[in-house]
Amino acid sequence: FIDLARAYCSSKITGTSGQSVIGTHTSHSFGHSQSPRQERRLREVKDNPPYDKGAFRIEINFPAEYPFKPPKITFKTKIYHPNIDEKGQVCLPVISAENWKPATKTDQVIQSLIALVNDPQPEHPLRADLAEEYSKDRKKFCKNAEEFTKKYGEKRPVD
């Protein structure tokens, strides 16, 4: 989940790698001896409207060629955001094919995702209508995003 009020995320990790993933209380490395599907919670404390009324499930898929190819992030919970489309695909520069570097750590990707969600980049939209609304009428965008989050967001995890 990504609870953007506190930027609390629990992501479904698919695939295997030697990449370190920050868990709820400890760091954990995935190796080939482990199950390819793992659940992990990541936590950053913040209160950021308009997404503080719900949590968002994300999936991070590590391809077989990882770390030489970037992971793919998909929002499984609908979100009202100019950089995330209706299918949950994310426009995140750090994981684009052009910008990806094998040394990039999973926590850097997640921090970039949290930063993008909290600070949309309307100049690189996947949803032009929301980018225009965000640019021209921020108050309306925030109201619509908050209502959308209340309607479609998942219940926020409790500590």
PDB file of N, CA and C in Angstrom, residues 1-91:
ATOM      1  N   PHE A   1       0.841  -1.179   0.000  1.00  0.00           N
ATOM      2  CA  PHE A   1       0.000   0.000   0.000  1.00  0.00           C
ATOM      3  C   PHE A   1       0.877   1.231   0.000  1.00  0.00           C
ATOM      4  N   ILE A   2       0.377   2.291  -0.529  1.00  0.00           N
ATOM      5  CA  ILE A   2       1.005   3.581  -0.287  1.00  0.00           C
ATOM      6  C   ILE A   2      -0.070   4.399   0.385  1.00  0.00           C
ATOM      7  N   ASP A   3       0.117   4.681   1.648  1.00  0.00           N
ATOM      8  CA  ASP A   3      -0.752   5.580   2.382  1.00  0.00           C
ATOM      9  C   ASP A   3      -0.050   6.915   2.277  1.00  0.00           C
ATOM     10  N   LEU A   4      -0.521   7.741   1.361  1.00  0.00           N
ATOM     11  CA  LEU A   4       0.213   8.957   1.063  1.00  0.00           C
ATOM     12  C   LEU A   4       0.070  10.007   2.133  1.00  0.00           C
ATOM     13  N   ALA A   5      -0.835   9.817   3.057  1.00  0.00           N
ATOM     14  CA  ALA A   5      -0.911  10.733   4.187  1.00  0.00           C
ATOM     15  C   ALA A   5       0.372  10.612   4.981  1.00  0.00           C
ATOM     16  N   ARG A   6       0.807   9.383   5.126  1.00  0.00           N
ATOM     17  CA  ARG A   6       2.052   9.145   5.838  1.00  0.00           C
ATOM     18  C   ARG A   6       3.051   8.470   4.916  1.00  0.00           C
ATOM     19  N   ALA A   7       2.711   8.435   3.639  1.00  0.00           N
ATOM     20  CA  ALA A   7       3.535   7.768   2.630  1.00  0.00           C
ATOM     21  C   ALA A   7       3.993   6.411   3.150  1.00  0.00           C
ATOM     22  N   TYR A   8       3.045   5.614   3.537  1.00  0.00           N
ATOM     23  CA  TYR A   8       3.271   4.306   4.107  1.00  0.00           C
ATOM     24  C   TYR A   8       3.022   3.314   2.991  1.00  0.00           C
ATOM     25  N   CYS A   9       4.015   2.576   2.573  1.00  0.00           N
ATOM     26  CA  CYS A   9       3.748   1.661   1.486  1.00  0.00           C
ATOM     27  C   CYS A   9       4.081   0.234   1.819  1.00  0.00           C
ATOM     28  N   SER A  10       3.221  -0.617   1.352  1.00  0.00           N
ATOM     29  CA  SER A  10       3.442  -2.038   1.403  1.00  0.00           C
ATOM     30  C   SER A  10       3.317  -2.503  -0.032  1.00  0.00           C
ATOM     31  N   SER A  11       4.385  -2.933  -0.614  1.00  0.00           N
ATOM     32  CA  SER A  11       4.335  -3.275  -2.026  1.00  0.00           C
ATOM     33  C   SER A  11       4.457  -4.776  -2.215  1.00  0.00           C
ATOM     34  N   LYS A  12       3.824  -5.256  -3.260  1.00  0.00           N
ATOM     35  CA  LYS A  12       3.975  -6.650  -3.627  1.00  0.00           C
ATOM     36  C   LYS A  12       5.199  -6.712  -4.523  1.00  0.00           C
ATOM     37  N   ILE A  13       6.175  -7.491  -4.147  1.00  0.00           N
ATOM     38  CA  ILE A  13       7.410  -7.597  -4.905  1.00  0.00           C
ATOM     39  C   ILE A  13       7.332  -8.886  -5.715  1.00  0.00           C
ATOM     40  N   THR A  14       7.534  -8.790  -7.019  1.00  0.00           N
ATOM     41  CA  THR A  14       7.487  -9.951  -7.883  1.00  0.00           C
ATOM     42  C   THR A  14       8.845 -10.125  -8.534  1.00  0.00           C
ATOM     43  N   GLY A  15       9.374 -11.333  -8.493  1.00  0.00           N
ATOM     44  CA  GLY A  15      10.675 -11.583  -9.100  1.00  0.00           C
ATOM     45  C   GLY A  15      11.723 -11.787  -8.024  1.00  0.00           C
ATOM     46  N   THR A  16      12.950 -12.026  -8.441  1.00  0.00           N
ATOM     47  CA  THR A  16      14.028 -12.217  -7.473  1.00  0.00           C
ATOM     48  C   THR A  16      15.202 -11.347  -7.862  1.00  0.00           C
ATOM     49  N   SER A  17      15.962 -10.980  -6.881  1.00  0.00           N
ATOM     50  CA  SER A  17      17.167 -10.192  -7.142  1.00  0.00           C
ATOM     51  C   SER A  17      18.012 -10.156  -5.894  1.00  0.00           C
ATOM     52  N   GLY A  18      19.160  -9.565  -6.008  1.00  0.00           N
ATOM     53  CA  GLY A  18      20.016  -9.332  -4.856  1.00  0.00           C
ATOM     54  C   GLY A  18      19.764  -7.958  -4.277  1.00  0.00           C
ATOM     55  N   GLN A  19      18.752  -7.264  -4.783  1.00  0.00           N
ATOM     56  CA  GLN A  19      18.445  -5.897  -4.355  1.00  0.00           C
ATOM     57  C   GLN A  19      17.944  -5.887  -2.914  1.00  0.00           C
ATOM     58  N   SER A  20      18.388  -4.955  -2.149  1.00  0.00           N
ATOM     59  CA  SER A  20      17.937  -4.800  -0.775  1.00  0.00           C
ATOM     60  C   SER A  20      16.612  -4.057  -0.747  1.00  0.00           C
ATOM     61  N   VAL A  21      15.688  -4.547   0.030  1.00  0.00           N
ATOM     62  CA  VAL A  21      14.378  -3.918   0.168  1.00  0.00           C
ATOM     63  C   VAL A  21      14.182  -3.572   1.631  1.00  0.00           C
ATOM     64  N   ILE A  22      13.728  -2.372   1.899  1.00  0.00           N
ATOM     65  CA  ILE A  22      13.512  -1.946   3.278  1.00  0.00           C
ATOM     66  C   ILE A  22      12.194  -2.519   3.756  1.00  0.00           C
ATOM     67  N   GLY A  23      12.219  -3.283   4.832  1.00  0.00           N
ATOM     68  CA  GLY A  23      11.002  -3.854   5.382  1.00  0.00           C
ATOM     69  C   GLY A  23      10.464  -2.995   6.504  1.00  0.00           C
ATOM     70  N   THR A  24       9.384  -3.457   7.120  1.00  0.00           N
ATOM     71  CA  THR A  24       8.760  -2.695   8.180  1.00  0.00           C
ATOM     72  C   THR A  24       9.755  -2.384   9.296  1.00  0.00           C
ATOM     73  N   HIS A  25      10.521  -3.368   9.696  1.00  0.00           N
ATOM     74  CA  HIS A  25      11.460  -3.143  10.792  1.00  0.00           C
ATOM     75  C   HIS A  25      12.912  -3.403  10.407  1.00  0.00           C
ATOM     76  N   THR A  26      13.128  -4.187   9.361  1.00  0.00           N
ATOM     77  CA  THR A  26      14.494  -4.540   9.003  1.00  0.00           C
ATOM     78  C   THR A  26      14.675  -4.508   7.494  1.00  0.00           C
ATOM     79  N   SER A  27      15.929  -4.532   7.075  1.00  0.00           N
ATOM     80  CA  SER A  27      16.220  -4.675   5.652  1.00  0.00           C
ATOM     81  C   SER A  27      16.216  -6.158   5.324  1.00  0.00           C
ATOM     82  N   HIS A  28      15.924  -6.441   4.057  1.00  0.00           N
ATOM     83  CA  HIS A  28      15.836  -7.826   3.635  1.00  0.00           C
ATOM     84  C   HIS A  28      16.341  -7.930   2.211  1.00  0.00           C
ATOM     85  N   SER A  29      17.187  -8.891   1.934  1.00  0.00           N
ATOM     86  CA  SER A  29      17.649  -9.103   0.562  1.00  0.00           C
ATOM     87  C   SER A  29      16.915 -10.286  -0.026  1.00  0.00           C
ATOM     88  N   PHE A  30      16.523 -10.142  -1.281  1.00  0.00           N
ATOM     89  CA  PHE A  30      15.889 -11.246  -1.975  1.00  0.00           C
ATOM     90  C   PHE A  30      16.969 -12.026  -2.705  1.00  0.00           C
ATOM     91  N   GLY A  31      16.936 -13.332  -2.579  1.00  0.00           N
ATOM     92  CA  GLY A  31      17.882 -14.180  -3.284  1.00  0.00           C
ATOM     93  C   GLY A  31      17.123 -15.257  -4.036  1.00  0.00           C
ATOM     94  N   HIS A  32      17.811 -16.010  -4.835  1.00  0.00           N
ATOM     95  CA  HIS A  32      17.150 -17.019  -5.652  1.00  0.00           C
ATOM     96  C   HIS A  32      16.575 -18.154  -4.824  1.00  0.00           C
ATOM     97  N   SER A  33      16.995 -18.315  -3.591  1.00  0.00           N
ATOM     98  CA  SER A  33      16.480 -19.396  -2.764  1.00  0.00           C
ATOM     99  C   SER A  33      15.124 -19.063  -2.162  1.00  0.00           C
ATOM    100  N   GLN A  34      14.679 -17.827  -2.303  1.00  0.00           N
ATOM    101  CA  GLN A  34      13.424 -17.421  -1.699  1.00  0.00           C
ATOM    102  C   GLN A  34      12.302 -17.424  -2.710  1.00  0.00           C
ATOM    103  N   SER A  35      11.103 -17.384  -2.195  1.00  0.00           N
ATOM    104  CA  SER A  35       9.917 -17.270  -3.037  1.00  0.00           C
ATOM    105  C   SER A  35       9.998 -15.992  -3.858  1.00  0.00           C
ATOM    106  N   PRO A  36       9.573 -16.035  -5.138  1.00  0.00           N
ATOM    107  CA  PRO A  36       9.643 -14.829  -5.956  1.00  0.00           C
ATOM    108  C   PRO A  36       8.616 -13.774  -5.573  1.00  0.00           C
ATOM    109  N   ARG A  37       7.621 -14.123  -4.785  1.00  0.00           N
ATOM    110  CA  ARG A  37       6.625 -13.134  -4.382  1.00  0.00           C
ATOM    111  C   ARG A  37       6.765 -12.879  -2.890  1.00  0.00           C
ATOM    112  N   GLN A  38       6.928 -11.633  -2.532  1.00  0.00           N
ATOM    113  CA  GLN A  38       7.099 -11.253  -1.134  1.00  0.00           C
ATOM    114  C   GLN A  38       6.251 -10.027  -0.861  1.00  0.00           C
ATOM    115  N   GLU A  39       5.767  -9.897   0.337  1.00  0.00           N
ATOM    116  CA  GLU A  39       5.061  -8.692   0.754  1.00  0.00           C
ATOM    117  C   GLU A  39       5.984  -7.930   1.693  1.00  0.00           C
ATOM    118  N   ARG A  40       6.087  -6.637   1.490  1.00  0.00           N
ATOM    119  CA  ARG A  40       6.912  -5.794   2.346  1.00  0.00           C
ATOM    120  C   ARG A  40       6.198  -4.493   2.602  1.00  0.00           C
ATOM    121  N   ARG A  41       6.383  -3.945   3.768  1.00  0.00           N
ATOM    122  CA  ARG A  41       5.853  -2.622   4.090  1.00  0.00           C
ATOM    123  C   ARG A  41       6.990  -1.645   4.190  1.00  0.00           C
ATOM    124  N   LEU A  42       6.778  -0.489   3.602  1.00  0.00           N
ATOM    125  CA  LEU A  42       7.779   0.570   3.657  1.00  0.00           C
ATOM    126  C   LEU A  42       7.118   1.778   4.269  1.00  0.00           C
ATOM    127  N   ARG A  43       7.867   2.521   5.041  1.00  0.00           N
ATOM    128  CA  ARG A  43       7.250   3.593   5.802  1.00  0.00           C
ATOM    129  C   ARG A  43       8.054   4.877   5.718  1.00  0.00           C
ATOM    130  N   GLU A  44       7.368   5.941   5.450  1.00  0.00           N
ATOM    131  CA  GLU A  44       7.890   7.305   5.512  1.00  0.00           C
ATOM    132  C   GLU A  44       6.794   8.111   6.182  1.00  0.00           C
ATOM    133  N   VAL A  45       7.118   8.877   7.175  1.00  0.00           N
ATOM    134  CA  VAL A  45       6.082   9.612   7.893  1.00  0.00           C
ATOM    135  C   VAL A  45       5.879  10.986   7.266  1.00  0.00           C
ATOM    136  N   LYS A  46       4.673  11.224   6.767  1.00  0.00           N
ATOM    137  CA  LYS A  46       4.288  12.499   6.170  1.00  0.00           C
ATOM    138  C   LYS A  46       2.776  12.604   6.150  1.00  0.00           C
ATOM    139  N   ASP A  47       2.263  13.801   6.169  1.00  0.00           N
ATOM    140  CA  ASP A  47       0.843  14.066   5.979  1.00  0.00           C
ATOM    141  C   ASP A  47       0.708  14.942   4.758  1.00  0.00           C
ATOM    142  N   ASN A  48       0.223  14.394   3.671  1.00  0.00           N
ATOM    143  CA  ASN A  48       0.120  15.156   2.436  1.00  0.00           C
ATOM    144  C   ASN A  48      -1.234  14.976   1.776  1.00  0.00           C
ATOM    145  N   PRO A  49      -2.135  15.956   1.964  1.00  0.00           N
ATOM    146  CA  PRO A  49      -3.361  15.928   1.177  1.00  0.00           C
ATOM    147  C   PRO A  49      -2.992  16.085  -0.301  1.00  0.00           C
ATOM    148  N   PRO A  50      -3.745  15.650  -1.225  1.00  0.00           N
ATOM    149  CA  PRO A  50      -5.113  15.156  -1.095  1.00  0.00           C
ATOM    150  C   PRO A  50      -5.214  13.649  -0.942  1.00  0.00           C
ATOM    151  N   TYR A  51      -4.097  12.952  -0.811  1.00  0.00           N
ATOM    152  CA  TYR A  51      -4.121  11.491  -0.797  1.00  0.00           C
ATOM    153  C   TYR A  51      -4.121  10.896   0.604  1.00  0.00           C
ATOM    154  N   ASP A  52      -4.379  11.711   1.614  1.00  0.00           N
ATOM    155  CA  ASP A  52      -4.315  11.241   2.994  1.00  0.00           C
ATOM    156  C   ASP A  52      -5.603  10.585   3.472  1.00  0.00           C
ATOM    157  N   LYS A  53      -6.557  10.381   2.584  1.00  0.00           N
ATOM    158  CA  LYS A  53      -7.838   9.766   2.957  1.00  0.00           C
ATOM    159  C   LYS A  53      -7.900   8.292   2.592  1.00  0.00           C
ATOM    160  N   GLY A  54      -6.791   7.722   2.129  1.00  0.00           N
ATOM    161  CA  GLY A  54      -6.784   6.319   1.749  1.00  0.00           C
ATOM    162  C   GLY A  54      -5.371   5.823   1.534  1.00  0.00           C
ATOM    163  N   ALA A  55      -5.273   4.551   1.179  1.00  0.00           N
ATOM    164  CA  ALA A  55      -3.994   3.911   0.866  1.00  0.00           C
ATOM    165  C   ALA A  55      -4.093   3.347  -0.542  1.00  0.00           C
ATOM    166  N   PHE A  56      -2.959   3.101  -1.150  1.00  0.00           N
ATOM    167  CA  PHE A  56      -2.917   2.658  -2.530  1.00  0.00           C
ATOM    168  C   PHE A  56      -2.037   1.424  -2.649  1.00  0.00           C
ATOM    169  N   ARG A  57      -2.602   0.374  -3.204  1.00  0.00           N
ATOM    170  CA  ARG A  57      -1.839  -0.855  -3.415  1.00  0.00           C
ATOM    171  C   ARG A  57      -1.031  -0.690  -4.703  1.00  0.00           C
ATOM    172  N   ILE A  58       0.243  -1.028  -4.611  1.00  0.00           N
ATOM    173  CA  ILE A  58       1.101  -0.997  -5.799  1.00  0.00           C
ATOM    174  C   ILE A  58       1.733  -2.369  -5.981  1.00  0.00           C
ATOM    175  N   GLU A  59       2.129  -2.647  -7.206  1.00  0.00           N
ATOM    176  CA  GLU A  59       2.872  -3.866  -7.496  1.00  0.00           C
ATOM    177  C   GLU A  59       4.184  -3.449  -8.142  1.00  0.00           C
ATOM    178  N   ILE A  60       5.262  -4.026  -7.669  1.00  0.00           N
ATOM    179  CA  ILE A  60       6.571  -3.785  -8.260  1.00  0.00           C
ATOM    180  C   ILE A  60       7.027  -5.109  -8.852  1.00  0.00           C
ATOM    181  N   ASN A  61       7.208  -5.116 -10.162  1.00  0.00           N
ATOM    182  CA  ASN A  61       7.587  -6.333 -10.863  1.00  0.00           C
ATOM    183  C   ASN A  61       9.024  -6.204 -11.344  1.00  0.00           C
ATOM    184  N   PHE A  62       9.870  -7.102 -10.879  1.00  0.00           N
ATOM    185  CA  PHE A  62      11.273  -7.112 -11.285  1.00  0.00           C
ATOM    186  C   PHE A  62      11.421  -8.102 -12.441  1.00  0.00           C
ATOM    187  N   PRO A  63      11.843  -7.639 -13.617  1.00  0.00           N
ATOM    188  CA  PRO A  63      11.994  -8.550 -14.754  1.00  0.00           C
ATOM    189  C   PRO A  63      13.163  -9.513 -14.541  1.00  0.00           C
ATOM    190  N   ALA A  64      13.195 -10.573 -15.325  1.00  0.00           N
ATOM    191  CA  ALA A  64      14.279 -11.557 -15.220  1.00  0.00           C
ATOM    192  C   ALA A  64      15.641 -10.909 -15.456  1.00  0.00           C
ATOM    193  N   GLU A  65      15.676  -9.840 -16.246  1.00  0.00           N
ATOM    194  CA  GLU A  65      16.942  -9.164 -16.564  1.00  0.00           C
ATOM    195  C   GLU A  65      17.361  -8.141 -15.507  1.00  0.00           C
ATOM    196  N   TYR A  66      16.588  -8.010 -14.439  1.00  0.00           N
ATOM    197  CA  TYR A  66      16.911  -7.076 -13.366  1.00  0.00           C
ATOM    198  C   TYR A  66      18.261  -7.467 -12.768  1.00  0.00           C
ATOM    199  N   PRO A  67      19.163  -6.591 -12.475  1.00  0.00           N
ATOM    200  CA  PRO A  67      19.056  -5.136 -12.396  1.00  0.00           C
ATOM    201  C   PRO A  67      19.413  -4.403 -13.692  1.00  0.00           C
ATOM    202  N   PHE A  68      19.595  -5.138 -14.771  1.00  0.00           N
ATOM    203  CA  PHE A  68      19.981  -4.470 -16.020  1.00  0.00           C
ATOM    204  C   PHE A  68      18.783  -3.845 -16.729  1.00  0.00           C
ATOM    205  N   LYS A  69      17.587  -4.272 -16.352  1.00  0.00           N
ATOM    206  CA  LYS A  69      16.357  -3.635 -16.823  1.00  0.00           C
ATOM    207  C   LYS A  69      15.582  -3.186 -15.591  1.00  0.00           C
ATOM    208  N   PRO A  70      14.876  -2.060 -15.685  1.00  0.00           N
ATOM    209  CA  PRO A  70      14.202  -1.513 -14.501  1.00  0.00           C
ATOM    210  C   PRO A  70      12.978  -2.318 -14.080  1.00  0.00           C
ATOM    211  N   PRO A  71      12.611  -2.199 -12.807  1.00  0.00           N
ATOM    212  CA  PRO A  71      11.353  -2.795 -12.364  1.00  0.00           C
ATOM    213  C   PRO A  71      10.188  -2.015 -12.964  1.00  0.00           C
ATOM    214  N   LYS A  72       9.023  -2.635 -12.956  1.00  0.00           N
ATOM    215  CA  LYS A  72       7.815  -1.971 -13.438  1.00  0.00           C
ATOM    216  C   LYS A  72       6.893  -1.776 -12.239  1.00  0.00           C
ATOM    217  N   ILE A  73       6.387  -0.560 -12.089  1.00  0.00           N
ATOM    218  CA  ILE A  73       5.478  -0.247 -10.988  1.00  0.00           C
ATOM    219  C   ILE A  73       4.083  -0.052 -11.552  1.00  0.00           C
ATOM    220  N   THR A  74       3.112  -0.688 -10.910  1.00  0.00           N
ATOM    221  CA  THR A  74       1.716  -0.543 -11.309  1.00  0.00           C
ATOM    222  C   THR A  74       0.879  -0.262 -10.071  1.00  0.00           C
ATOM    223  N   PHE A  75       0.054   0.781 -10.136  1.00  0.00           N
ATOM    224  CA  PHE A  75      -0.908   1.035  -9.070  1.00  0.00           C
ATOM    225  C   PHE A  75      -2.075   0.092  -9.270  1.00  0.00           C
ATOM    226  N   LYS A  76      -2.387  -0.709  -8.263  1.00  0.00           N
ATOM    227  CA  LYS A  76      -3.513  -1.631  -8.317  1.00  0.00           C
ATOM    228  C   LYS A  76      -4.782  -0.970  -7.789  1.00  0.00           C
ATOM    229  N   THR A  77      -4.607   0.119  -7.056  1.00  0.00           N
ATOM    230  CA  THR A  77      -5.723   0.928  -6.570  1.00  0.00           C
ATOM    231  C   THR A  77      -5.804   2.158  -7.456  1.00  0.00           C
ATOM    232  N   LYS A  78      -7.021   2.513  -7.867  1.00  0.00           N
ATOM    233  CA  LYS A  78      -7.200   3.711  -8.695  1.00  0.00           C
ATOM    234  C   LYS A  78      -6.720   4.944  -7.945  1.00  0.00           C
ATOM    235  N   ILE A  79      -6.110   5.868  -8.694  1.00  0.00           N
ATOM    236  CA  ILE A  79      -5.634   7.115  -8.099  1.00  0.00           C
ATOM    237  C   ILE A  79      -5.844   8.250  -9.097  1.00  0.00           C
ATOM    238  N   TYR A  80      -6.222   9.398  -8.585  1.00  0.00           N
ATOM    239  CA  TYR A  80      -6.471  10.598  -9.383  1.00  0.00           C
ATOM    240  C   TYR A  80      -5.170  11.371  -9.456  1.00  0.00           C
ATOM    241  N   HIS A  81      -4.395  11.131 -10.518  1.00  0.00           N
ATOM    242  CA  HIS A  81      -3.047  11.694 -10.592  1.00  0.00           C
ATOM    243  C   HIS A  81      -2.629  11.859 -12.046  1.00  0.00           C
ATOM    244  N   PRO A  82      -2.047  12.997 -12.408  1.00  0.00           N
ATOM    245  CA  PRO A  82      -1.677  13.219 -13.810  1.00  0.00           C
ATOM    246  C   PRO A  82      -0.558  12.320 -14.337  1.00  0.00           C
ATOM    247  N   ASN A  83       0.243  11.738 -13.456  1.00  0.00           N
ATOM    248  CA  ASN A  83       1.367  10.907 -13.895  1.00  0.00           C
ATOM    249  C   ASN A  83       1.106   9.413 -13.755  1.00  0.00           C
ATOM    250  N   ILE A  84      -0.145   9.053 -13.443  1.00  0.00           N
ATOM    251  CA  ILE A  84      -0.526   7.647 -13.297  1.00  0.00           C
ATOM    252  C   ILE A  84      -1.810   7.451 -14.092  1.00  0.00           C
ATOM    253  N   ASP A  85      -1.775   6.549 -15.072  1.00  0.00           N
ATOM    254  CA  ASP A  85      -2.943   6.403 -15.938  1.00  0.00           C
ATOM    255  C   ASP A  85      -4.012   5.498 -15.328  1.00  0.00           C
ATOM    256  N   GLU A  86      -5.115   5.328 -16.067  1.00  0.00           N
ATOM    257  CA  GLU A  86      -6.258   4.549 -15.580  1.00  0.00           C
ATOM    258  C   GLU A  86      -5.915   3.077 -15.376  1.00  0.00           C
ATOM    259  N   LYS A  87      -4.873   2.594 -16.034  1.00  0.00           N
ATOM    260  CA  LYS A  87      -4.441   1.202 -15.875  1.00  0.00           C
ATOM    261  C   LYS A  87      -3.444   1.053 -14.732  1.00  0.00           C
ATOM    262  N   GLY A  88      -3.060   2.169 -14.113  1.00  0.00           N
ATOM    263  CA  GLY A  88      -2.121   2.131 -13.003  1.00  0.00           C
ATOM    264  C   GLY A  88      -0.667   2.268 -13.413  1.00  0.00           C
ATOM    265  N   GLN A  89      -0.409   2.500 -14.690  1.00  0.00           N
ATOM    266  CA  GLN A  89       0.965   2.683 -15.156  1.00  0.00           C
ATOM    267  C   GLN A  89       1.480   4.043 -14.702  1.00  0.00           C
ATOM    268  N   VAL A  90       2.755   4.088 -14.351  1.00  0.00           N
ATOM    269  CA  VAL A  90       3.361   5.283 -13.766  1.00  0.00           C
ATOM    270  C   VAL A  90       4.424   5.858 -14.702  1.00  0.00           C
ATOM    271  N   CYS A  91       4.394   7.179 -14.863  1.00  0.00           N
ATOM    272  CA  CYS A  91       5.459   7.882 -15.589  1.00  0.00           C
ATOM    273  C   CYS A  91       6.482   8.321 -14.537  1.00  0.00           C
TER     274      CYS A  91
END
